Coordinates of N, CA and C in Angstrom, one line a residue:
Chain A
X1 N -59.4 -23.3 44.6 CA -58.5 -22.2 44.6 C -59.3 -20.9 44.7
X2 N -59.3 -20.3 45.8 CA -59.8 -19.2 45.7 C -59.7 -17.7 44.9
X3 N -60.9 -17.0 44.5 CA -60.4 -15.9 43.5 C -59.8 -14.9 44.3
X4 N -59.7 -13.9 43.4 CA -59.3 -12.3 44.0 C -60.2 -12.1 45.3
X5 N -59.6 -11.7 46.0 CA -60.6 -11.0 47.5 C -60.5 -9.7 47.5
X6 N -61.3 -9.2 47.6 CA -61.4 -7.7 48.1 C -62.2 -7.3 49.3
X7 N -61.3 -6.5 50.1 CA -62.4 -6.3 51.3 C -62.2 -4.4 51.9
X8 N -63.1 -3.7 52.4 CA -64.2 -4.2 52.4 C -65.0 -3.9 50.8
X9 N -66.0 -4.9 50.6 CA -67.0 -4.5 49.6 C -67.7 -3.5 49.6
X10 N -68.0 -2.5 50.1 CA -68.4 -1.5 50.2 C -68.1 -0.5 51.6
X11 N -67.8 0.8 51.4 CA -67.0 1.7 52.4 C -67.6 2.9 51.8
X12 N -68.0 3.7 53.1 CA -68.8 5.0 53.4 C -67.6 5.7 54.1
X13 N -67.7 6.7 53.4 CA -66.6 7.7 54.1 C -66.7 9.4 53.6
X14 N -66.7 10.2 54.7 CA -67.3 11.5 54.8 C -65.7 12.2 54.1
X15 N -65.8 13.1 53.5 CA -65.3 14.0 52.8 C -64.2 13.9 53.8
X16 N -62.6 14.1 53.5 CA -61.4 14.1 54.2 C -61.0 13.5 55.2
X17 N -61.9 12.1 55.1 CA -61.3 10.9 55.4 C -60.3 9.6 54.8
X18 N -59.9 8.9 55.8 CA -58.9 8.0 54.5 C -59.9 7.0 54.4
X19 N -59.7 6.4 53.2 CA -59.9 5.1 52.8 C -59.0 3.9 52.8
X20 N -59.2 3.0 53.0 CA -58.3 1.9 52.6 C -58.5 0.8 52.0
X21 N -58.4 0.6 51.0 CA -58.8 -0.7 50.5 C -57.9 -2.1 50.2
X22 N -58.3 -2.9 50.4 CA -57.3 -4.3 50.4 C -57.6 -4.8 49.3
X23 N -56.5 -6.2 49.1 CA -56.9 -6.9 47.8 C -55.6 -8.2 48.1
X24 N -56.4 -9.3 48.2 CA -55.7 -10.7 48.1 C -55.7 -11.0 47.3
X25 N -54.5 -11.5 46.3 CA -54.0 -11.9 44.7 C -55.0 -13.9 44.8
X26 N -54.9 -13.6 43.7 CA -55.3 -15.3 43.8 C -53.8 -16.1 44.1
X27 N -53.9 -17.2 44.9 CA -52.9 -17.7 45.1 C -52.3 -18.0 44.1
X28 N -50.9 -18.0 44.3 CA -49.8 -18.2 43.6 C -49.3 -16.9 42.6
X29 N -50.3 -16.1 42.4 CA -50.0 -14.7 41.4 C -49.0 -13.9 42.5
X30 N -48.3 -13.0 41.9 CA -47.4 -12.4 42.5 C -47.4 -10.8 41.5
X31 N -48.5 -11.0 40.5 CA -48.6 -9.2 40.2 C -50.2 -9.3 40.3
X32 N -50.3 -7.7 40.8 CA -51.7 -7.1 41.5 C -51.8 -5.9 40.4
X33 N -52.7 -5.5 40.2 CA -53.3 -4.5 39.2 C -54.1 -3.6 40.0
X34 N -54.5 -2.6 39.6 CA -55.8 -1.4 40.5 C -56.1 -0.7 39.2
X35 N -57.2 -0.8 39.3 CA -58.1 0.0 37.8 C -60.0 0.8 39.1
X36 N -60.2 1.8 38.5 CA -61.4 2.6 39.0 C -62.4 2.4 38.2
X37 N -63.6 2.3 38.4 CA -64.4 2.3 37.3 C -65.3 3.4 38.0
X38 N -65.4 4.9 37.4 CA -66.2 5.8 37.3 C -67.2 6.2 36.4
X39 N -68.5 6.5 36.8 CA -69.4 6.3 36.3 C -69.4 7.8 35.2
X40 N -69.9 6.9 33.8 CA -69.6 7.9 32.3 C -67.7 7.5 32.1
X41 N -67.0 6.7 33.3 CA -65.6 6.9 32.5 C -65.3 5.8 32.8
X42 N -65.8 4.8 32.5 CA -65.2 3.1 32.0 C -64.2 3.3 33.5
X43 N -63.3 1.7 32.8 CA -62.5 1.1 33.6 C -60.9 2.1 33.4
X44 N -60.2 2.0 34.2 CA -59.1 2.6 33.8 C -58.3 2.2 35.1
X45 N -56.9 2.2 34.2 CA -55.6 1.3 35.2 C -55.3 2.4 36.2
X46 N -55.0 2.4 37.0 CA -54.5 2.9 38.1 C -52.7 2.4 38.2
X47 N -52.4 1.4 38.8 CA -51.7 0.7 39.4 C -51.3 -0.4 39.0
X48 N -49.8 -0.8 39.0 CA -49.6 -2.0 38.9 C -48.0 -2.3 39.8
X49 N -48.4 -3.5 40.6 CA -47.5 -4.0 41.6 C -46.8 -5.0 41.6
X50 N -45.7 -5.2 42.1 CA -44.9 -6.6 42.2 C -44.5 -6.6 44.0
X51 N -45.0 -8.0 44.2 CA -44.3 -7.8 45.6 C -43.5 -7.0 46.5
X52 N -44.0 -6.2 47.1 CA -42.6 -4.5 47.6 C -42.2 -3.7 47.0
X53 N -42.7 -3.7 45.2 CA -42.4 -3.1 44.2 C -43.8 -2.1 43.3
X54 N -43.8 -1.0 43.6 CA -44.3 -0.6 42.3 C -44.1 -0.2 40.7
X55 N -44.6 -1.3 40.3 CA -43.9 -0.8 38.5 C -44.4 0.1 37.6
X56 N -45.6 0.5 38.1 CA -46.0 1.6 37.2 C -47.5 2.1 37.9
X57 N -47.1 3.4 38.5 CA -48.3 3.9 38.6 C -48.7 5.3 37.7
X58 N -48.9 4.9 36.5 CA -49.1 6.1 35.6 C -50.4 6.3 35.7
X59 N -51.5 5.5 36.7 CA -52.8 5.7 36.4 C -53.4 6.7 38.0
X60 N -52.3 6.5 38.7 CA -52.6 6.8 40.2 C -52.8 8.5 40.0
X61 N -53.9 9.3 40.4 CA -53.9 10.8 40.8 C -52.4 11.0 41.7
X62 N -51.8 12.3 41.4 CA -50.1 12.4 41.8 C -50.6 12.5 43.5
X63 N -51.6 12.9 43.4 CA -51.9 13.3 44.8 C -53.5 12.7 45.8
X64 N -52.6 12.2 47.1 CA -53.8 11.6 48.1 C -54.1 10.2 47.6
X65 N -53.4 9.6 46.9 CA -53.6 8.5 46.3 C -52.1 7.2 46.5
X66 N -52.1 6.4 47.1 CA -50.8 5.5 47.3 C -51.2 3.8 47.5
X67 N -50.4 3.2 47.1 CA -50.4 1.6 46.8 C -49.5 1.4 47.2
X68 N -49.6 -0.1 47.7 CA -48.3 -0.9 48.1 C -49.1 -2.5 48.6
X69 N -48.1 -3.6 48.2 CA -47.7 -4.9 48.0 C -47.1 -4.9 48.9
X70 N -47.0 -5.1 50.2 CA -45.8 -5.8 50.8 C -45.7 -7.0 50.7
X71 N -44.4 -7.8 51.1 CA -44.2 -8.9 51.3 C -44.9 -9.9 52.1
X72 N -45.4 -9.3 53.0 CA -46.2 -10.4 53.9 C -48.0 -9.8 53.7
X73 N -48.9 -10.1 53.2 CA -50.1 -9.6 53.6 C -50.9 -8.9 52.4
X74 N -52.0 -8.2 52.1 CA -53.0 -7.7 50.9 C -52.2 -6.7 50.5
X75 N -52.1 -6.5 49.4 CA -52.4 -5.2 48.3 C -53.4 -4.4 49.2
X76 N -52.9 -2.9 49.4 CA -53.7 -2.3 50.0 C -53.6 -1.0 48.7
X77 N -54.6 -0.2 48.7 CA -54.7 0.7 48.1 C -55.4 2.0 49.2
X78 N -55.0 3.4 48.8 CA -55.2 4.2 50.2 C -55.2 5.2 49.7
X79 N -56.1 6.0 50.0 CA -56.7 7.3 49.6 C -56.8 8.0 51.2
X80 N -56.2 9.0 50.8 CA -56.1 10.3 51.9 C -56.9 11.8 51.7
X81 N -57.4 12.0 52.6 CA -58.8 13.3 52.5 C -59.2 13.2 51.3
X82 N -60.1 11.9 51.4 CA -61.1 11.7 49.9 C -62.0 12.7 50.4
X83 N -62.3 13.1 48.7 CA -63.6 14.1 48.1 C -64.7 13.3 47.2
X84 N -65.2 13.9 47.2 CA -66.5 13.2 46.2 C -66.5 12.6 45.0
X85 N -65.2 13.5 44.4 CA -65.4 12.8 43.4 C -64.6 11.1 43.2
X86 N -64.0 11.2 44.6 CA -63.3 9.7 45.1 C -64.6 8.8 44.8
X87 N -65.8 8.5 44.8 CA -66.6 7.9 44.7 C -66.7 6.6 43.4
X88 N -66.7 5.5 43.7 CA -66.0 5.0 42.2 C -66.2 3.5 42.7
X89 N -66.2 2.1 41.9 CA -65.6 1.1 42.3 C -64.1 1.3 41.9
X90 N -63.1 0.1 42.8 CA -62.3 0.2 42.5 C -62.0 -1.6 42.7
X91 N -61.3 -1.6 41.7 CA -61.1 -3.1 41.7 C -59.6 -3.3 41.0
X92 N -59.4 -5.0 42.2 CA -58.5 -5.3 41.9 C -58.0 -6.5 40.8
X93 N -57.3 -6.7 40.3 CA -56.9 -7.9 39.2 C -55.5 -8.7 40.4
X94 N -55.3 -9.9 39.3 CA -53.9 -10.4 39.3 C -54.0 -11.3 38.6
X95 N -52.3 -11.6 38.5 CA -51.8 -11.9 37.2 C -50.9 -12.9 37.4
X96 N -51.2 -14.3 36.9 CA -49.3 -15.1 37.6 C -48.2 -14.7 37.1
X97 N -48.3 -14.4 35.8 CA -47.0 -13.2 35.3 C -47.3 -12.8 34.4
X98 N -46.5 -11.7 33.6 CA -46.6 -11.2 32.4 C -45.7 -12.2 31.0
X99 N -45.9 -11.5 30.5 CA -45.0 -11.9 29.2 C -46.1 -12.7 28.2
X100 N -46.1 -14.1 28.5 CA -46.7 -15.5 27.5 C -48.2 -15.5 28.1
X101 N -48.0 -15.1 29.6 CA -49.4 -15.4 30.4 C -50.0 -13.9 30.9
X102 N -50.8 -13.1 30.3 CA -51.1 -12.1 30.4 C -52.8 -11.8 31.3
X103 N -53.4 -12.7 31.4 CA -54.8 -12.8 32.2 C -54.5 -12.7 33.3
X104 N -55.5 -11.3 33.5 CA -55.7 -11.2 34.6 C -57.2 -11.1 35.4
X105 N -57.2 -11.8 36.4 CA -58.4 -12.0 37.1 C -59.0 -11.3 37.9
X106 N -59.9 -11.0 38.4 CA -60.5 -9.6 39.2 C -61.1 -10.2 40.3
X107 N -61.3 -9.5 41.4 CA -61.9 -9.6 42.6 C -63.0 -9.0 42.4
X108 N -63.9 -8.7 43.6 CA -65.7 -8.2 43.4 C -65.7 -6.8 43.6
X109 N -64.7 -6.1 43.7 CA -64.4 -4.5 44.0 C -64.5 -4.0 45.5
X110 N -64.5 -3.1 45.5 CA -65.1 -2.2 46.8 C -65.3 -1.0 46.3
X111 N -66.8 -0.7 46.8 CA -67.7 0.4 46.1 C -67.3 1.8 47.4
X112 N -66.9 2.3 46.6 CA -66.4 3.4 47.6 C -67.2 4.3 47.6
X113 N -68.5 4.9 49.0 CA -68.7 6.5 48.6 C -68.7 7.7 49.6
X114 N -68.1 8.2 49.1 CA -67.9 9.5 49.8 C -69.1 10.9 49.7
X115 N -69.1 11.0 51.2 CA -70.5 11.7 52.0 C -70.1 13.1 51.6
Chain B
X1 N -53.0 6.0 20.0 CA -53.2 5.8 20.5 C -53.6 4.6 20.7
X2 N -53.4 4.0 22.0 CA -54.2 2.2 21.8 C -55.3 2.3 22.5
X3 N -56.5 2.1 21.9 CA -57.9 2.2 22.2 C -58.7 0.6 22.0
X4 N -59.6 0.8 22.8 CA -60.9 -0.4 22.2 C -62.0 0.2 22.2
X5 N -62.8 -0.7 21.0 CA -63.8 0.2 21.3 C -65.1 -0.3 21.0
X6 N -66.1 -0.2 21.4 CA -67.3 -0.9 21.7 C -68.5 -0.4 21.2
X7 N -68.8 -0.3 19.7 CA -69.9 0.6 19.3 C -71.3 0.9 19.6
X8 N -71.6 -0.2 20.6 CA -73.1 -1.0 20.7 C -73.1 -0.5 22.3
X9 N -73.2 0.6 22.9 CA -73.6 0.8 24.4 C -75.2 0.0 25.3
X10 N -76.0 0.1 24.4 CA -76.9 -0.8 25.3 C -77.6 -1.9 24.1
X11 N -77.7 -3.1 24.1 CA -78.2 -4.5 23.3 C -79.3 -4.5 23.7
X12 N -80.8 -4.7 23.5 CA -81.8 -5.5 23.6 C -81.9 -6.7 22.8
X13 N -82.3 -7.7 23.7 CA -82.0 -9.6 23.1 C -83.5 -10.0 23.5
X14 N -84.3 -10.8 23.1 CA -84.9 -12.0 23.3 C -84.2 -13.1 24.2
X15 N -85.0 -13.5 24.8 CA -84.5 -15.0 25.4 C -84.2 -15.7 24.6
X16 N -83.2 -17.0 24.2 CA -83.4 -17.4 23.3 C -82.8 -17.1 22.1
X17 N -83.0 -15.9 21.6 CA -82.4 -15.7 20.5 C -80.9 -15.1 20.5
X18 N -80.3 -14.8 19.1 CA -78.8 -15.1 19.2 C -78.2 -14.1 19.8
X19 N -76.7 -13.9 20.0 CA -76.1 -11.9 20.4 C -75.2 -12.1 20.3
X20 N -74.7 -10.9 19.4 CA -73.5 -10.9 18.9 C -73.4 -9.2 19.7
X21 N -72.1 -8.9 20.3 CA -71.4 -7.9 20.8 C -69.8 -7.7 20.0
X22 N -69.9 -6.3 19.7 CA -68.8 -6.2 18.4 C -68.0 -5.0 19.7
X23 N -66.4 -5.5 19.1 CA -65.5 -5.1 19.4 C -64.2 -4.6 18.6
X24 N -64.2 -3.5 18.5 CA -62.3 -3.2 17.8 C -61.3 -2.8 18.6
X25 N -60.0 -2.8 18.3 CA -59.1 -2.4 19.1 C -58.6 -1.7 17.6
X26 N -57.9 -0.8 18.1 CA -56.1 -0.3 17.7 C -55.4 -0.4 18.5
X27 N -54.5 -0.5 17.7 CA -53.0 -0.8 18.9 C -52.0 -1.5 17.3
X28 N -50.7 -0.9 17.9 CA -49.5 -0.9 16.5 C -49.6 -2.7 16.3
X29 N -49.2 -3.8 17.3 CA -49.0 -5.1 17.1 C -50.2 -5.6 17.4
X30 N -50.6 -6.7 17.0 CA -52.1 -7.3 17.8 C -51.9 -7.5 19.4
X31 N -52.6 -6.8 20.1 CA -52.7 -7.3 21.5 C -53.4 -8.8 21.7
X32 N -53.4 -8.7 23.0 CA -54.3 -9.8 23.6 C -55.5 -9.1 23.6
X33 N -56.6 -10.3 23.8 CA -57.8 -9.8 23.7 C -58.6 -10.0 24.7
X34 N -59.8 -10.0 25.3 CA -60.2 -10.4 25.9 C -61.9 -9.8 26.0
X35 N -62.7 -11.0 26.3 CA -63.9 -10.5 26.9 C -64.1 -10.7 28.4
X36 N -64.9 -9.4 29.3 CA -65.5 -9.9 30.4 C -66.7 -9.5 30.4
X37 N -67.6 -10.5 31.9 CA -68.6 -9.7 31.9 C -69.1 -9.5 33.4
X38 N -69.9 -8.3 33.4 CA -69.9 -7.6 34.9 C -71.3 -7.9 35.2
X39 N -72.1 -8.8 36.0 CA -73.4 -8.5 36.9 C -73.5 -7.1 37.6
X40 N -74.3 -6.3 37.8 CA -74.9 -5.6 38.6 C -74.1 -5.7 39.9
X41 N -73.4 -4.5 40.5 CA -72.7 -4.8 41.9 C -71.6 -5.8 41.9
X42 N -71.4 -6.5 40.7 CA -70.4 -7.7 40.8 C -68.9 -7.6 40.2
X43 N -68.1 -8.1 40.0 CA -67.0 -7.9 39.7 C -67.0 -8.2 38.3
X44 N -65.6 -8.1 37.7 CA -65.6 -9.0 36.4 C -65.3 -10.6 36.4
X45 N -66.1 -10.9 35.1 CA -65.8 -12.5 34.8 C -64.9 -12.9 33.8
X46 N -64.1 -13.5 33.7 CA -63.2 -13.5 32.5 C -64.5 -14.7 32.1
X47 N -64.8 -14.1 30.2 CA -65.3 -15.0 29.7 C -64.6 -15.8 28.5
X48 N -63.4 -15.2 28.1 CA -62.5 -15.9 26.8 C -61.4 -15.4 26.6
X49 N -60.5 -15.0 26.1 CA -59.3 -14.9 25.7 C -58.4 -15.2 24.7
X50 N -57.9 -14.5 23.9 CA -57.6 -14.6 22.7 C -55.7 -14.2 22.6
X51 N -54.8 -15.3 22.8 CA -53.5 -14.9 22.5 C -52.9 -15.5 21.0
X52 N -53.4 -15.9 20.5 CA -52.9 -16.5 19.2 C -53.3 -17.5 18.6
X53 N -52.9 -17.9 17.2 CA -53.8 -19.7 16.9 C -54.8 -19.0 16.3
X54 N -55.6 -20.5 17.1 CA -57.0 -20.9 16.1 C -57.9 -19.4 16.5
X55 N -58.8 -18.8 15.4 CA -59.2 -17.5 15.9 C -60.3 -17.5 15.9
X56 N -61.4 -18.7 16.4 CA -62.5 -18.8 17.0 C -61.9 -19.1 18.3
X57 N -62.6 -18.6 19.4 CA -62.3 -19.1 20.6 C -63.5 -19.8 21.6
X58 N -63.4 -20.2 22.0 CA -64.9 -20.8 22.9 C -64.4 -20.4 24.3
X59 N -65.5 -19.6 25.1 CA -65.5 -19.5 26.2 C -66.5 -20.2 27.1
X60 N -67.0 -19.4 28.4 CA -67.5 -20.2 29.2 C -69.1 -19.5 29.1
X61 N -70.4 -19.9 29.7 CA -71.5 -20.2 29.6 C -71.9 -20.1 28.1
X62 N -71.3 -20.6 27.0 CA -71.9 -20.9 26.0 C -71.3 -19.7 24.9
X63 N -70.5 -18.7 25.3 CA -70.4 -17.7 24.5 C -68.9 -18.3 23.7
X64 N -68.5 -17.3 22.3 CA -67.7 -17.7 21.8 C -67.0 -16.2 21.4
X65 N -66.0 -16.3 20.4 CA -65.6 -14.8 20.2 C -64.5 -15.1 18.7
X66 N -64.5 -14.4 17.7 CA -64.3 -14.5 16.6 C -62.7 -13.5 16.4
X67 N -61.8 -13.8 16.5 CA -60.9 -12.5 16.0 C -60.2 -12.6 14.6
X68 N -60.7 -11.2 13.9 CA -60.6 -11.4 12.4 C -59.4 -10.0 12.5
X69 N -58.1 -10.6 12.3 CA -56.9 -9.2 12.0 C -57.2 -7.9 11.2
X70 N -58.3 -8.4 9.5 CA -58.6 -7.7 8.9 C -59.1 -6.2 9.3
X71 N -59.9 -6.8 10.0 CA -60.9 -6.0 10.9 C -60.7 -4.9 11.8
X72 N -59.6 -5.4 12.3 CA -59.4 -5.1 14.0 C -60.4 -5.7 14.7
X73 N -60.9 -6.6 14.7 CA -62.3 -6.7 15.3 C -62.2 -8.8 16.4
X74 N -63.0 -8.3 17.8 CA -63.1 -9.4 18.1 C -64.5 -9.4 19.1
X75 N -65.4 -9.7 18.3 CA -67.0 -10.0 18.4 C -67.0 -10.8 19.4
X76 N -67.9 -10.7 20.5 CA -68.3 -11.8 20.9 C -70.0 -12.1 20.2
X77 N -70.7 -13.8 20.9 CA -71.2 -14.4 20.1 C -72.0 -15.4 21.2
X78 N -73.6 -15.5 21.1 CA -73.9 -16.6 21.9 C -75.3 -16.7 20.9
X79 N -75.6 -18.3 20.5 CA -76.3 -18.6 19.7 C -77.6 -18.5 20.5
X80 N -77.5 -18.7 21.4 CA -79.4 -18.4 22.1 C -79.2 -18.1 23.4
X81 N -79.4 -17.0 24.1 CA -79.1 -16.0 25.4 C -80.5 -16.4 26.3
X82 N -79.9 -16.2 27.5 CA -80.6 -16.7 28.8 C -81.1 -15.6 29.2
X83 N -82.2 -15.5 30.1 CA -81.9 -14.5 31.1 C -81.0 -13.8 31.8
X84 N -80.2 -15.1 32.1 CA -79.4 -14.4 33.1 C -77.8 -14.6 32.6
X85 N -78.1 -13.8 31.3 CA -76.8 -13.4 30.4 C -76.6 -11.5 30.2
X86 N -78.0 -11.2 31.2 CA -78.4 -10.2 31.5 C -77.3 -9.6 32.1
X87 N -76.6 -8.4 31.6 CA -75.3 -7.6 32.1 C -74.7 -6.9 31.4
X88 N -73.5 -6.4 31.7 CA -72.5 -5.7 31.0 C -71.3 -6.0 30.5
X89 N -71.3 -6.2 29.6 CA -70.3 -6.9 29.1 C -68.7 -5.7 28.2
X90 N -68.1 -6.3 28.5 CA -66.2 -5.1 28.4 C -65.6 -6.6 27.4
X91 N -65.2 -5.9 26.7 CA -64.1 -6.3 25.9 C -62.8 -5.3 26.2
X92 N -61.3 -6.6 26.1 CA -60.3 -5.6 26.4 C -59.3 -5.9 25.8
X93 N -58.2 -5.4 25.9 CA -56.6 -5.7 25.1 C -55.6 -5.2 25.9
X94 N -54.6 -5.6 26.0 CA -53.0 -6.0 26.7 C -52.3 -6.0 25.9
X95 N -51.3 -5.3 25.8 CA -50.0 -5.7 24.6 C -48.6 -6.3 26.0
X96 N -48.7 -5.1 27.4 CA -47.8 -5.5 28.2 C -48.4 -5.8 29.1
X97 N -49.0 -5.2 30.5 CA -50.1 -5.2 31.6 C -50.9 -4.5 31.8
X98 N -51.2 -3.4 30.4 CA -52.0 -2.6 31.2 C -53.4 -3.0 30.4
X99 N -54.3 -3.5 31.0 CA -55.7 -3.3 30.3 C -56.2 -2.3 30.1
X100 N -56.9 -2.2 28.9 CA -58.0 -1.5 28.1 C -59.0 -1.6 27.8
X101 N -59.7 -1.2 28.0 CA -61.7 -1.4 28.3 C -62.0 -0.5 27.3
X102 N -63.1 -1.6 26.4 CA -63.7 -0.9 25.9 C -65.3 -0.2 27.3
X103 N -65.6 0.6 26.4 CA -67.0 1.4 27.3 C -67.6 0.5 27.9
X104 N -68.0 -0.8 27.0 CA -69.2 -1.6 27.9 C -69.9 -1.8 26.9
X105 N -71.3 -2.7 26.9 CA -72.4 -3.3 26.1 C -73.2 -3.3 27.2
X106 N -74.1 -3.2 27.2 CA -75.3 -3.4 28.5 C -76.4 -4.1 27.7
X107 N -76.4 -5.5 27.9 CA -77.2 -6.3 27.5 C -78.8 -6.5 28.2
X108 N -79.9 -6.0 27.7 CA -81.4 -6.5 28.5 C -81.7 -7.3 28.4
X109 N -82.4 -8.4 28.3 CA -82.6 -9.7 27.8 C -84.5 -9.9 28.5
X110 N -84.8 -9.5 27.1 CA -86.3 -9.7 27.5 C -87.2 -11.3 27.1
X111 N -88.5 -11.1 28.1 CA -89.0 -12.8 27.9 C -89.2 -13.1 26.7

């Protein structure tokens, strides 16, 4: 059973470029997570998805910043005229569900840095 | 606020000898708990998990983790450490989906 995927693993990108980052759930999970890990500032949630649905993005910056799950295909995460301080891993989780089964498993990130 | 928190930022270990990494949480109900651990450039590893029950838990390459309510507290624990136990280690907690990270432990592991 394969884990979390993330691609790419590392992305160079010059000041007011987009980014885009993907993320394949482990099979069979159907919720996706996005947390940033900035350096001096730990892990921290971003994002959390359900198939076509976002349920909570209280962690996303209001701005340049957008997620989406579709129904067919990766978790993408997408950053619009990134700046420097966009520079971060960002990694994905998933989850087979909430409630009783709360573990979530992580993919290998994508190290984002901006020029 | 619900926090975790990780008092111990960087560990020096012996090979061989024991490690213990200490963790608390707040939070109003007991969350879930959790330890992971990060290699260098690598993702996270889930290494245990703690939803209820028996409150030792055994995880994977040999580590264990202790959750004591009194405390707030859920240690991890490995009786004799390898080299390549060499990393960073996060402890975390869930009440709904959202994880919480503690800061990290940065373990050296000298010969």
């Amino acid at each position: 059973n394969a884990g979390v995927m993330q691609n790419p693993r590392h992305l160079v990108r010059r000041r007011g470029q987009e980014a885009r980052l993907r993320c394949s759930p482990m099979k069979g999970h159907s919720h996706v997570y996005w947390y940033r890990q900035l350096p001096e500032e730990g892990l921290k949630f971003m994002v959390y998805l359900q198939k076509e649905n976002i349920i909570d993005e209280s962690g996303m910056p209001k701005e340049r910043f957008s997620a989406e799950f579709p129904k067919e295909g990766p978790s993408i995460l997408r950053i619009q005229q990134v700046v420097r301080g966009d520079s971060a891993a960002y990694f994905c989780a998933s989850s087979l569900r909430t409630g009783a089964e709360k573990t979530q498993y992580f993919g290998p990130g994508t190290r984002l840095l901006v020029l | 606020a619900q926090s975790v928190t990780q008092p111990d930022i960087h560990i020096t270990v012996s090979e061989g000898a024991s490690l213990e990494l200490r963790c608390n949480y707040s939070y109003g109900a007991t969350p879930y708990l959790f330890w992971y651990v990060q290699s260098p450039g690598q993702g996270l590893q889930l290494l245990l998990k703690y939803f209820s029950g028996d409150t030792l838990v055994q995880g994977i390459k040999g580590f264990e983790a202790e959750f004591k309510r009194s405390q707030s507290s859920f240690n991890l624990r490995k009786p004799s450490v390898h080299w390549s136990d060499a990393a960073e280690y996060f402890c975390a907690a869930v009440n709904d989906y959202k994880l919480s990270f503690g800061a990290g432990t940065t373990v050296t592991v000298r010969a």
